[in-house]
PDB file of C-alpha atoms in Angstrom:
ATOM      1  CA  MET A   1     -47.462  41.750  72.228  1.00  0.00           C
ATOM      2  CA  SER A   2     -46.539  45.415  71.973  1.00  0.00           C
ATOM      3  CA  ALA A   3     -43.576  46.269  69.782  1.00  0.00           C
ATOM      4  CA  ALA A   4     -42.061  47.982  72.835  1.00  0.00           C
ATOM      5  CA  MET A   5     -41.696  44.639  74.623  1.00  0.00           C
ATOM      6  CA  ARG A   6     -38.217  43.827  73.417  1.00  0.00           C
ATOM      7  CA  LEU A   7     -35.983  41.962  75.818  1.00  0.00           C
ATOM      8  CA  ILE A   8     -32.312  41.085  76.265  1.00  0.00           C
ATOM      9  CA  ASP A   9     -31.367  38.158  78.497  1.00  0.00           C
ATOM     10  CA  ILE A  10     -28.024  39.275  79.931  1.00  0.00           C
ATOM     11  CA  GLY A  11     -27.211  35.906  81.496  1.00  0.00           C
ATOM     12  CA  ILE A  12     -28.083  32.601  79.839  1.00  0.00           C
ATOM     13  CA  ASN A  13     -25.947  29.457  80.149  1.00  0.00           C
ATOM     14  CA  LEU A  14     -26.497  28.064  76.665  1.00  0.00           C
ATOM     15  CA  THR A  15     -23.310  25.987  76.906  1.00  0.00           C
ATOM     16  CA  ASP A  16     -24.982  23.827  79.562  1.00  0.00           C
ATOM     17  CA  SER A  17     -25.718  20.339  78.256  1.00  0.00           C
ATOM     18  CA  MET A  18     -29.284  20.481  79.630  1.00  0.00           C
ATOM     19  CA  PHE A  19     -30.159  22.515  76.552  1.00  0.00           C
ATOM     20  CA  ARG A  20     -29.053  19.495  74.503  1.00  0.00           C
ATOM     21  CA  GLY A  21     -31.049  16.983  76.555  1.00  0.00           C
ATOM     22  CA  ILE A  22     -28.092  15.785  78.636  1.00  0.00           C
ATOM     23  CA  TYR A  23     -28.336  15.824  82.436  1.00  0.00           C
ATOM     24  CA  ARG A  24     -25.314  14.929  84.604  1.00  0.00           C
ATOM     25  CA  GLY A  25     -23.730  13.178  81.663  1.00  0.00           C
ATOM     26  CA  LYS A  26     -26.821  11.119  80.800  1.00  0.00           C
ATOM     27  CA  HIS A  27     -28.695  11.633  77.537  1.00  0.00           C
ATOM     28  CA  VAL A  28     -32.293  11.906  78.760  1.00  0.00           C
ATOM     29  CA  HIS A  29     -34.154  13.388  75.786  1.00  0.00           C
ATOM     30  CA  ALA A  30     -33.756  14.651  72.236  1.00  0.00           C
ATOM     31  CA  ASP A  31     -31.847  17.860  71.482  1.00  0.00           C
ATOM     32  CA  ASP A  32     -34.340  20.755  71.391  1.00  0.00           C
ATOM     33  CA  TYR A  33     -31.826  23.620  71.344  1.00  0.00           C
ATOM     34  CA  MET A  34     -33.173  25.310  68.206  1.00  0.00           C
ATOM     35  CA  LEU A  35     -36.774  25.047  69.417  1.00  0.00           C
ATOM     36  CA  MET A  36     -35.678  26.739  72.650  1.00  0.00           C
ATOM     37  CA  ILE A  37     -34.145  29.583  70.589  1.00  0.00           C
ATOM     38  CA  GLU A  38     -37.359  29.909  68.562  1.00  0.00           C
ATOM     39  CA  ARG A  39     -39.433  30.097  71.753  1.00  0.00           C
ATOM     40  CA  ALA A  40     -37.222  32.945  72.951  1.00  0.00           C
ATOM     41  CA  LYS A  41     -37.741  34.863  69.705  1.00  0.00           C
ATOM     42  CA  ARG A  42     -41.508  34.438  69.884  1.00  0.00           C
ATOM     43  CA  ALA A  43     -41.452  35.749  73.460  1.00  0.00           C
ATOM     44  CA  GLY A  44     -39.786  38.999  72.399  1.00  0.00           C
ATOM     45  CA  VAL A  45     -36.247  38.094  73.475  1.00  0.00           C
ATOM     46  CA  GLU A  46     -34.212  39.753  70.761  1.00  0.00           C
ATOM     47  CA  ARG A  47     -30.742  39.123  72.183  1.00  0.00           C
ATOM     48  CA  LEU A  48     -29.139  36.534  74.407  1.00  0.00           C
ATOM     49  CA  ILE A  49     -25.793  37.024  76.114  1.00  0.00           C
ATOM     50  CA  ILE A  50     -24.270  33.600  76.711  1.00  0.00           C
ATOM     51  CA  THR A  51     -22.267  33.346  79.910  1.00  0.00           C
ATOM     52  CA  GLY A  52     -18.663  32.191  79.607  1.00  0.00           C
ATOM     53  CA  THR A  53     -17.731  30.365  82.814  1.00  0.00           C
ATOM     54  CA  ASN A  54     -14.260  29.034  81.972  1.00  0.00           C
ATOM     55  CA  LEU A  55     -11.892  28.748  79.008  1.00  0.00           C
ATOM     56  CA  LYS A  56     -13.661  25.783  77.403  1.00  0.00           C
ATOM     57  CA  ASP A  57     -17.154  27.219  77.802  1.00  0.00           C
ATOM     58  CA  SER A  58     -16.053  30.675  76.660  1.00  0.00           C
ATOM     59  CA  ARG A  59     -14.811  29.150  73.406  1.00  0.00           C
ATOM     60  CA  LEU A  60     -18.053  27.216  73.012  1.00  0.00           C
ATOM     61  CA  ALA A  61     -20.138  30.306  73.822  1.00  0.00           C
ATOM     62  CA  VAL A  62     -18.402  32.332  71.116  1.00  0.00           C
ATOM     63  CA  GLU A  63     -18.932  29.552  68.584  1.00  0.00           C
ATOM     64  CA  LYS A  64     -22.644  29.528  69.409  1.00  0.00           C
ATOM     65  CA  THR A  65     -22.878  33.285  68.748  1.00  0.00           C
ATOM     66  CA  LYS A  66     -21.929  32.663  65.121  1.00  0.00           C
ATOM     67  CA  LYS A  67     -24.708  30.183  64.388  1.00  0.00           C
ATOM     68  CA  THR A  68     -28.055  31.865  65.060  1.00  0.00           C
ATOM     69  CA  PRO A  69     -28.432  35.088  63.037  1.00  0.00           C
ATOM     70  CA  THR A  70     -31.772  36.869  62.778  1.00  0.00           C
ATOM     71  CA  GLU A  71     -33.206  39.195  60.144  1.00  0.00           C
ATOM     72  CA  SER A  72     -32.346  42.227  62.286  1.00  0.00           C
ATOM     73  CA  GLY A  73     -28.789  41.086  63.053  1.00  0.00           C
ATOM     74  CA  PRO A  74     -27.065  38.606  65.358  1.00  0.00           C
ATOM     75  CA  MET A  75     -29.202  37.340  68.231  1.00  0.00           C
ATOM     76  CA  LEU A  76     -26.451  35.728  70.295  1.00  0.00           C
ATOM     77  CA  TYR A  77     -23.505  37.367  72.057  1.00  0.00           C
ATOM     78  CA  SER A  78     -21.214  36.105  74.789  1.00  0.00           C
ATOM     79  CA  THR A  79     -19.004  36.924  77.722  1.00  0.00           C
ATOM     80  CA  VAL A  80     -15.498  35.505  78.189  1.00  0.00           C
ATOM     81  CA  GLY A  81     -14.031  34.735  81.590  1.00  0.00           C
ATOM     82  CA  CYS A  82     -13.670  32.308  84.468  1.00  0.00           C
ATOM     83  CA  HIS A  83     -16.263  31.804  87.219  1.00  0.00           C
ATOM     84  CA  PRO A  84     -14.819  31.966  90.757  1.00  0.00           C
ATOM     85  CA  THR A  85     -15.586  28.300  91.397  1.00  0.00           C
ATOM     86  CA  ARG A  86     -13.561  27.340  88.300  1.00  0.00           C
ATOM     87  CA  CYS A  87     -10.477  29.449  88.993  1.00  0.00           C
ATOM     88  CA  LYS A  88      -8.273  26.481  89.906  1.00  0.00           C
ATOM     89  CA  GLU A  89      -8.216  25.903  86.159  1.00  0.00           C
ATOM     90  CA  PHE A  90      -5.697  28.743  85.817  1.00  0.00           C
ATOM     91  CA  ASN A  91      -3.162  26.818  87.909  1.00  0.00           C
ATOM     92  CA  ASN A  92      -4.095  23.440  86.410  1.00  0.00           C
ATOM     93  CA  HIS A  93      -3.633  24.536  82.818  1.00  0.00           C
ATOM     94  CA  ALA A  94      -0.979  22.447  81.051  1.00  0.00           C
ATOM     95  CA  LYS A  95       1.068  25.547  80.176  1.00  0.00           C
ATOM     96  CA  GLY A  96       0.370  27.440  83.406  1.00  0.00           C
ATOM     97  CA  PRO A  97      -1.886  30.308  84.490  1.00  0.00           C
ATOM     98  CA  GLU A  98      -0.395  32.881  82.116  1.00  0.00           C
ATOM     99  CA  ALA A  99      -1.234  30.660  79.155  1.00  0.00           C
ATOM    100  CA  TYR A 100      -4.814  30.270  80.434  1.00  0.00           C
ATOM    101  CA  TYR A 101      -5.084  34.057  80.713  1.00  0.00           C
ATOM    102  CA  ALA A 102      -3.576  34.526  77.244  1.00  0.00           C
ATOM    103  CA  ALA A 103      -6.085  32.077  75.783  1.00  0.00           C
ATOM    104  CA  LEU A 104      -9.006  34.003  77.303  1.00  0.00           C
ATOM    105  CA  LEU A 105      -7.590  37.248  75.922  1.00  0.00           C
ATOM    106  CA  ALA A 106      -7.171  35.692  72.473  1.00  0.00           C
ATOM    107  CA  ILE A 107     -10.828  34.631  72.368  1.00  0.00           C
ATOM    108  CA  VAL A 108     -11.861  38.239  72.988  1.00  0.00           C
ATOM    109  CA  THR A 109      -9.442  39.876  70.562  1.00  0.00           C
ATOM    110  CA  GLU A 110     -10.301  37.414  67.784  1.00  0.00           C
ATOM    111  CA  ASN A 111     -14.072  37.798  68.247  1.00  0.00           C
ATOM    112  CA  LYS A 112     -14.649  41.473  68.982  1.00  0.00           C
ATOM    113  CA  LYS A 113     -18.076  41.595  67.345  1.00  0.00           C
ATOM    114  CA  ASN A 114     -19.369  38.684  69.385  1.00  0.00           C
ATOM    115  CA  VAL A 115     -17.933  39.227  72.880  1.00  0.00           C
ATOM    116  CA  VAL A 116     -19.575  41.982  74.925  1.00  0.00           C
ATOM    117  CA  ALA A 117     -18.134  41.526  78.435  1.00  0.00           C
ATOM    118  CA  ILE A 118     -15.483  39.920  80.627  1.00  0.00           C
ATOM    119  CA  GLY A 119     -16.854  37.306  83.010  1.00  0.00           C
ATOM    120  CA  GLU A 120     -18.510  35.613  84.648  1.00  0.00           C
ATOM    121  CA  CYS A 121     -15.970  36.504  87.310  1.00  0.00           C
ATOM    122  CA  GLY A 122     -15.952  37.493  90.960  1.00  0.00           C
ATOM    123  CA  LEU A 123     -16.011  35.701  94.308  1.00  0.00           C
ATOM    124  CA  ASP A 124     -18.161  32.876  95.661  1.00  0.00           C
ATOM    125  CA  TYR A 125     -17.715  31.881  99.302  1.00  0.00           C
ATOM    126  CA  ASP A 126     -20.768  29.611  99.303  1.00  0.00           C
ATOM    127  CA  ARG A 127     -18.897  27.019  97.233  1.00  0.00           C
ATOM    128  CA  LEU A 128     -15.356  27.027  98.566  1.00  0.00           C
ATOM    129  CA  MET A 129     -15.238  23.247  98.112  1.00  0.00           C
ATOM    130  CA  PHE A 130     -14.619  23.961  94.429  1.00  0.00           C
ATOM    131  CA  CYS A 131     -12.032  26.721  94.802  1.00  0.00           C
ATOM    132  CA  PRO A 132     -10.479  28.321  97.927  1.00  0.00           C
ATOM    133  CA  LYS A 133     -10.676  32.034  98.661  1.00  0.00           C
ATOM    134  CA  ASP A 134      -7.038  32.834  97.955  1.00  0.00           C
ATOM    135  CA  ILE A 135      -7.145  31.375  94.447  1.00  0.00           C
ATOM    136  CA  GLN A 136     -10.489  33.047  93.712  1.00  0.00           C
ATOM    137  CA  LYS A 137      -9.007  36.418  94.683  1.00  0.00           C
ATOM    138  CA  ILE A 138      -5.858  35.989  92.598  1.00  0.00           C
ATOM    139  CA  TYR A 139      -7.766  35.230  89.418  1.00  0.00           C
ATOM    140  CA  PHE A 140     -10.563  37.699  90.010  1.00  0.00           C
ATOM    141  CA  GLU A 141      -7.813  40.312  90.120  1.00  0.00           C
ATOM    142  CA  LYS A 142      -6.368  38.886  86.910  1.00  0.00           C
ATOM    143  CA  GLN A 143      -9.672  39.354  85.120  1.00  0.00           C
ATOM    144  CA  PHE A 144      -9.608  43.075  85.859  1.00  0.00           C
ATOM    145  CA  ASP A 145      -6.508  42.963  83.628  1.00  0.00           C
ATOM    146  CA  LEU A 146      -8.636  41.386  80.878  1.00  0.00           C
ATOM    147  CA  ALA A 147     -11.261  44.105  81.210  1.00  0.00           C
ATOM    148  CA  GLU A 148      -8.638  46.834  81.167  1.00  0.00           C
ATOM    149  CA  LYS A 149      -6.882  45.432  78.093  1.00  0.00           C
ATOM    150  CA  THR A 150     -10.061  44.821  76.104  1.00  0.00           C
ATOM    151  CA  LYS A 151     -11.975  47.887  77.362  1.00  0.00           C
ATOM    152  CA  LEU A 152     -15.034  45.698  77.888  1.00  0.00           C
ATOM    153  CA  PRO A 153     -17.496  45.868  80.798  1.00  0.00           C
ATOM    154  CA  MET A 154     -17.576  43.116  83.424  1.00  0.00           C
ATOM    155  CA  PHE A 155     -20.186  40.452  84.153  1.00  0.00           C
ATOM    156  CA  LEU A 156     -19.769  39.985  87.883  1.00  0.00           C
ATOM    157  CA  HIS A 157     -20.641  37.332  90.485  1.00  0.00           C
ATOM    158  CA  SER A 158     -20.756  37.682  94.276  1.00  0.00           C
ATOM    159  CA  ARG A 159     -22.001  35.207  96.870  1.00  0.00           C
ATOM    160  CA  ASN A 160     -21.591  35.592 100.641  1.00  0.00           C
ATOM    161  CA  THR A 161     -18.255  37.395 100.373  1.00  0.00           C
ATOM    162  CA  GLY A 162     -18.479  39.847 103.264  1.00  0.00           C
ATOM    163  CA  ASN A 163     -16.690  42.989 102.087  1.00  0.00           C
ATOM    164  CA  ASP A 164     -14.118  41.191  99.923  1.00  0.00           C
ATOM    165  CA  PHE A 165     -15.991  41.477  96.619  1.00  0.00           C
ATOM    166  CA  TYR A 166     -16.862  45.135  97.164  1.00  0.00           C
ATOM    167  CA  ASP A 167     -13.325  45.994  98.275  1.00  0.00           C
ATOM    168  CA  MET A 168     -11.746  44.373  95.213  1.00  0.00           C
ATOM    169  CA  VAL A 169     -14.205  45.978  92.798  1.00  0.00           C
ATOM    170  CA  LYS A 170     -13.759  49.394  94.405  1.00  0.00           C
ATOM    171  CA  ALA A 171      -9.950  49.123  94.299  1.00  0.00           C
ATOM    172  CA  ASN A 172     -10.062  48.236  90.600  1.00  0.00           C
ATOM    173  CA  ARG A 173     -13.024  50.370  89.526  1.00  0.00           C
ATOM    174  CA  HIS A 174     -10.817  52.734  87.521  1.00  0.00           C
ATOM    175  CA  ARG A 175      -9.653  49.825  85.358  1.00  0.00           C
ATOM    176  CA  PHE A 176     -12.945  48.812  83.726  1.00  0.00           C
ATOM    177  CA  THR A 177     -15.615  50.729  81.860  1.00  0.00           C
ATOM    178  CA  GLY A 178     -18.642  49.408  83.755  1.00  0.00           C
ATOM    179  CA  GLY A 179     -20.297  46.235  84.871  1.00  0.00           C
ATOM    180  CA  VAL A 180     -23.307  44.380  86.183  1.00  0.00           C
ATOM    181  CA  VAL A 181     -23.496  42.254  89.328  1.00  0.00           C
ATOM    182  CA  HIS A 182     -25.696  39.522  87.966  1.00  0.00           C
ATOM    183  CA  SER A 183     -28.170  37.248  89.795  1.00  0.00           C
ATOM    184  CA  PHE A 184     -28.128  39.643  92.732  1.00  0.00           C
ATOM    185  CA  THR A 185     -29.371  38.239  96.045  1.00  0.00           C
ATOM    186  CA  GLY A 186     -27.579  40.556  98.464  1.00  0.00           C
ATOM    187  CA  SER A 187     -28.791  43.047 101.027  1.00  0.00           C
ATOM    188  CA  LEU A 188     -30.108  46.560 100.501  1.00  0.00           C
ATOM    189  CA  GLU A 189     -26.824  47.955 101.815  1.00  0.00           C
ATOM    190  CA  GLU A 190     -24.808  45.824  99.394  1.00  0.00           C
ATOM    191  CA  MET A 191     -26.966  46.924  96.478  1.00  0.00           C
ATOM    192  CA  LYS A 192     -26.601  50.598  97.347  1.00  0.00           C
ATOM    193  CA  SER A 193     -22.820  50.358  97.722  1.00  0.00           C
ATOM    194  CA  LEU A 194     -22.470  48.657  94.330  1.00  0.00           C
ATOM    195  CA  VAL A 195     -24.722  51.199  92.632  1.00  0.00           C
ATOM    196  CA  GLU A 196     -22.580  53.958  94.141  1.00  0.00           C
ATOM    197  CA  LEU A 197     -19.646  52.423  92.247  1.00  0.00           C
ATOM    198  CA  GLY A 198     -21.620  52.939  89.028  1.00  0.00           C
ATOM    199  CA  LEU A 199     -22.519  49.270  88.582  1.00  0.00           C
ATOM    200  CA  TYR A 200     -25.761  47.771  87.330  1.00  0.00           C
ATOM    201  CA  ILE A 201     -27.736  45.109  89.206  1.00  0.00           C
ATOM    202  CA  GLY A 202     -28.968  41.991  87.371  1.00  0.00           C
ATOM    203  CA  VAL A 203     -32.230  40.427  88.563  1.00  0.00           C
ATOM    204  CA  ASN A 204     -33.593  36.933  87.868  1.00  0.00           C
ATOM    205  CA  GLY A 205     -35.832  34.386  89.597  1.00  0.00           C
ATOM    206  CA  CYS A 206     -33.223  33.757  92.311  1.00  0.00           C
ATOM    207  CA  SER A 207     -33.260  37.496  93.072  1.00  0.00           C
ATOM    208  CA  LEU A 208     -36.995  37.289  93.776  1.00  0.00           C
ATOM    209  CA  LYS A 209     -37.424  34.265  96.049  1.00  0.00           C
ATOM    210  CA  THR A 210     -38.184  35.948  99.369  1.00  0.00           C
ATOM    211  CA  GLN A 211     -39.980  39.037 100.579  1.00  0.00           C
ATOM    212  CA  ALA A 212     -36.606  40.368 101.723  1.00  0.00           C
ATOM    213  CA  ASN A 213     -35.325  39.968  98.144  1.00  0.00           C
ATOM    214  CA  ILE A 214     -38.364  41.818  96.839  1.00  0.00           C
ATOM    215  CA  GLU A 215     -37.805  44.745  99.196  1.00  0.00           C
ATOM    216  CA  VAL A 216     -34.295  45.125  97.758  1.00  0.00           C
ATOM    217  CA  VAL A 217     -35.470  44.906  94.144  1.00  0.00           C
ATOM    218  CA  LYS A 218     -38.035  47.642  94.824  1.00  0.00           C
ATOM    219  CA  GLN A 219     -35.214  50.038  95.630  1.00  0.00           C
ATOM    220  CA  ILE A 220     -32.746  49.383  92.843  1.00  0.00           C
ATOM    221  CA  PRO A 221     -32.551  52.657  90.895  1.00  0.00           C
ATOM    222  CA  ILE A 222     -34.439  51.983  87.681  1.00  0.00           C
ATOM    223  CA  GLU A 223     -31.575  53.312  85.563  1.00  0.00           C
ATOM    224  CA  ARG A 224     -29.307  50.633  87.132  1.00  0.00           C
ATOM    225  CA  LEU A 225     -31.564  47.615  86.606  1.00  0.00           C
ATOM    226  CA  MET A 226     -31.079  44.729  84.175  1.00  0.00           C
ATOM    227  CA  LEU A 227     -32.956  41.439  83.764  1.00  0.00           C
ATOM    228  CA  GLU A 228     -31.868  37.877  83.080  1.00  0.00           C
ATOM    229  CA  THR A 229     -32.961  34.267  83.377  1.00  0.00           C
ATOM    230  CA  ASP A 230     -29.626  32.601  84.321  1.00  0.00           C
ATOM    231  CA  GLY A 231     -31.182  29.554  82.673  1.00  0.00           C
ATOM    232  CA  PRO A 232     -31.250  26.632  82.962  1.00  0.00           C
ATOM    233  CA  TRP A 233     -31.406  27.659  86.630  1.00  0.00           C
ATOM    234  CA  CYS A 234     -33.158  30.398  88.643  1.00  0.00           C
ATOM    235  CA  ASP A 235     -36.710  29.924  87.387  1.00  0.00           C
ATOM    236  CA  ILE A 236     -39.617  31.629  89.165  1.00  0.00           C
ATOM    237  CA  ARG A 237     -41.522  28.996  91.144  1.00  0.00           C
ATOM    238  CA  PRO A 238     -44.936  28.951  92.850  1.00  0.00           C
ATOM    239  CA  THR A 239     -43.190  28.879  96.241  1.00  0.00           C
ATOM    240  CA  HIS A 240     -41.366  32.159  95.540  1.00  0.00           C
ATOM    241  CA  ALA A 241     -42.540  35.514  96.874  1.00  0.00           C
ATOM    242  CA  SER A 242     -42.514  36.890  93.306  1.00  0.00           C
ATOM    243  CA  TYR A 243     -44.958  34.329  91.926  1.00  0.00           C
ATOM    244  CA  SER A 244     -48.065  36.223  93.033  1.00  0.00           C
ATOM    245  CA  HIS A 245     -46.854  39.216  91.008  1.00  0.00           C
ATOM    246  CA  LEU A 246     -47.503  37.308  87.781  1.00  0.00           C
ATOM    247  CA  LYS A 247     -51.270  37.253  88.244  1.00  0.00           C
ATOM    248  CA  ASP A 248     -51.872  40.275  86.004  1.00  0.00           C
ATOM    249  CA  THR A 249     -49.710  39.053  83.127  1.00  0.00           C
ATOM    250  CA  PRO A 250     -51.925  38.824  80.009  1.00  0.00           C
ATOM    251  CA  ALA A 251     -52.926  35.230  79.289  1.00  0.00           C
ATOM    252  CA  GLU A 252     -51.720  35.355  75.672  1.00  0.00           C
ATOM    253  CA  GLU A 253     -48.301  36.513  76.803  1.00  0.00           C
ATOM    254  CA  MET A 254     -48.115  33.888  79.561  1.00  0.00           C
ATOM    255  CA  LYS A 255     -48.389  31.272  76.817  1.00  0.00           C
ATOM    256  CA  LEU A 256     -45.190  32.681  75.318  1.00  0.00           C
ATOM    257  CA  TYR A 257     -43.278  33.091  78.595  1.00  0.00           C
ATOM    258  CA  ALA A 258     -44.386  29.816  80.221  1.00  0.00           C
ATOM    259  CA  PRO A 259     -45.332  27.357  77.459  1.00  0.00           C
ATOM    260  CA  PRO A 260     -46.639  23.892  78.369  1.00  0.00           C
ATOM    261  CA  SER A 261     -43.961  21.710  79.949  1.00  0.00           C
ATOM    262  CA  LYS A 262     -43.282  18.075  80.714  1.00  0.00           C
ATOM    263  CA  LYS A 263     -40.804  16.384  83.014  1.00  0.00           C
ATOM    264  CA  LYS A 264     -37.566  15.540  81.274  1.00  0.00           C
ATOM    265  CA  GLU A 265     -38.299  11.816  81.588  1.00  0.00           C
ATOM    266  CA  LYS A 266     -41.568  12.339  79.661  1.00  0.00           C
ATOM    267  CA  PHE A 267     -40.135  14.782  77.135  1.00  0.00           C
ATOM    268  CA  GLU A 268     -42.065  15.563  73.967  1.00  0.00           C
ATOM    269  CA  MET A 269     -40.596  17.707  71.210  1.00  0.00           C
ATOM    270  CA  GLY A 270     -42.200  21.159  71.265  1.00  0.00           C
ATOM    271  CA  TYR A 271     -42.798  21.196  75.025  1.00  0.00           C
ATOM    272  CA  THR A 272     -40.490  22.938  77.467  1.00  0.00           C
ATOM    273  CA  VAL A 273     -38.797  20.870  80.158  1.00  0.00           C
ATOM    274  CA  LYS A 274     -40.205  21.300  83.657  1.00  0.00           C
ATOM    275  CA  SER A 275     -37.774  23.213  85.947  1.00  0.00           C
ATOM    276  CA  ARG A 276     -35.314  23.871  83.071  1.00  0.00           C
ATOM    277  CA  ASN A 277     -35.383  27.641  82.864  1.00  0.00           C
ATOM    278  CA  GLU A 278     -35.363  29.055  79.331  1.00  0.00           C
ATOM    279  CA  PRO A 279     -34.851  32.541  77.882  1.00  0.00           C
ATOM    280  CA  CYS A 280     -38.518  32.681  76.831  1.00  0.00           C
ATOM    281  CA  ALA A 281     -39.182  33.134  80.579  1.00  0.00           C
ATOM    282  CA  MET A 282     -37.653  36.624  80.451  1.00  0.00           C
ATOM    283  CA  GLY A 283     -41.201  37.976  80.289  1.00  0.00           C
ATOM    284  CA  LEU A 284     -41.954  36.413  83.674  1.00  0.00           C
ATOM    285  CA  VAL A 285     -39.004  38.252  85.213  1.00  0.00           C
ATOM    286  CA  LEU A 286     -40.078  41.465  83.512  1.00  0.00           C
ATOM    287  CA  TYR A 287     -43.705  41.294  84.624  1.00  0.00           C
ATOM    288  CA  SER A 288     -42.894  40.270  88.189  1.00  0.00           C
ATOM    289  CA  VAL A 289     -40.360  43.080  88.668  1.00  0.00           C
ATOM    290  CA  ALA A 290     -42.681  45.638  87.032  1.00  0.00           C
ATOM    291  CA  SER A 291     -45.483  44.561  89.394  1.00  0.00           C
ATOM    292  CA  ILE A 292     -43.174  44.657  92.421  1.00  0.00           C
ATOM    293  CA  ARG A 293     -42.128  48.183  91.509  1.00  0.00           C
ATOM    294  CA  GLY A 294     -45.610  49.335  90.506  1.00  0.00           C
ATOM    295  CA  CYS A 295     -44.679  50.404  86.987  1.00  0.00           C
ATOM    296  CA  ASP A 296     -46.032  49.819  83.499  1.00  0.00           C
ATOM    297  CA  PRO A 297     -44.330  46.702  82.072  1.00  0.00           C
ATOM    298  CA  HIS A 298     -44.002  48.122  78.554  1.00  0.00           C
ATOM    299  CA  GLU A 299     -42.356  51.325  79.736  1.00  0.00           C
ATOM    300  CA  PHE A 300     -40.201  49.312  82.131  1.00  0.00           C
ATOM    301  CA  ALA A 301     -39.092  46.968  79.324  1.00  0.00           C
ATOM    302  CA  GLU A 302     -37.867  49.901  77.255  1.00  0.00           C
ATOM    303  CA  ILE A 303     -35.925  51.398  80.170  1.00  0.00           C
ATOM    304  CA  VAL A 304     -34.230  48.049  80.840  1.00  0.00           C
ATOM    305  CA  TRP A 305     -33.468  47.659  77.120  1.00  0.00           C
ATOM    306  CA  ASN A 306     -31.722  51.041  77.115  1.00  0.00           C
ATOM    307  CA  ASN A 307     -29.826  50.233  80.321  1.00  0.00           C
ATOM    308  CA  THR A 308     -28.588  46.991  78.790  1.00  0.00           C
ATOM    309  CA  CYS A 309     -27.569  48.579  75.492  1.00  0.00           C
ATOM    310  CA  GLN A 310     -25.760  51.360  77.304  1.00  0.00           C
ATOM    311  CA  LEU A 311     -23.472  48.812  78.988  1.00  0.00           C
ATOM    312  CA  PHE A 312     -23.118  46.006  76.447  1.00  0.00           C
ATOM    313  CA  PHE A 313     -23.827  47.748  73.116  1.00  0.00           C
ATOM    314  CA  PRO A 314     -22.569  51.309  73.737  1.00  0.00           C
ATOM    315  CA  ASP A 315     -22.011  52.262  70.090  1.00  0.00           C
ATOM    316  CA  GLU A 316     -25.563  51.301  69.184  1.00  0.00           C
ATOM    317  CA  TYR A 317     -26.870  53.096  72.268  1.00  0.00           C
ATOM    318  CA  SER A 318     -24.985  56.296  71.378  1.00  0.00           C
ATOM    319  CA  THR A 319     -26.282  56.205  67.814  1.00  0.00           C
ATOM    320  CA  GLN A 320     -29.874  55.782  68.986  1.00  0.00           C
ATOM    321  CA  GLN A 321     -29.535  58.626  71.487  1.00  0.00           C
ATOM    322  CA  SER A 322     -28.272  60.981  68.786  1.00  0.00           C
ATOM    323  CA  LEU A 323     -31.233  60.376  66.449  1.00  0.00           C
TER     324      LEU A 323
END
């Protein structure tokens, strides 16, 4: 693999119990967490940003960032925030919503080297059974306060929200330094309006399912593009429109990005788990998007690396640009 093929997974749910062999509360197979991390390293994934989805998982995500250093520096970073479908937790907190907010803020302020963004936060109208619109809006607004206080960028989520997500982001755009709308599956018009607000667009397997998705991804300005797995979900599957774009991926690299797998019920240590998306699959996202856009994957990887550093690691980015 070329030295230029360095990757950052901006959205990986390493707090999910699937990465410990537990599915829906049932222990199905042995814990292969560290092997999964090693597979990511071998596949050129130099950094993982663990998604914080509520108070409990944000704490766990930060703890994980302290446990897997590499020779070139820490490999794991995290976000801190509350996913729209979990926002009832603010009201349900034993000491009230202000205490929940204060606890999120404390995680950030006490772990400044490890936390790189506020989120995952936003609006999700596809899953209102978990949290109604009015509560989602209240606590999305509250997380703009977190971003403003901490001066961190935002890791954003939007699903089927009409204009509500855009309107709230636009109204609060002056309060946060920047952000990425991750796992983007919206329309061309939505993408353009978000880019006009100076936001980045995060692409994963779910962003590449249909031909309509692909037409949108083709037109994301390259300087506004980031890549992610959103594992353990959002893998690229043979039924997806993007799958055919993997045909020119070098065979030796495919072995790194898509190692042999077995169903979880037939798990063997050293194999990946079928349909459990892992960060080593970042190369599949990279190659498919590069093919879709008709660009050299190595050059594309470096552009995406710089985009990602500019948002999440701005001091490092500025230093590199001044050399």
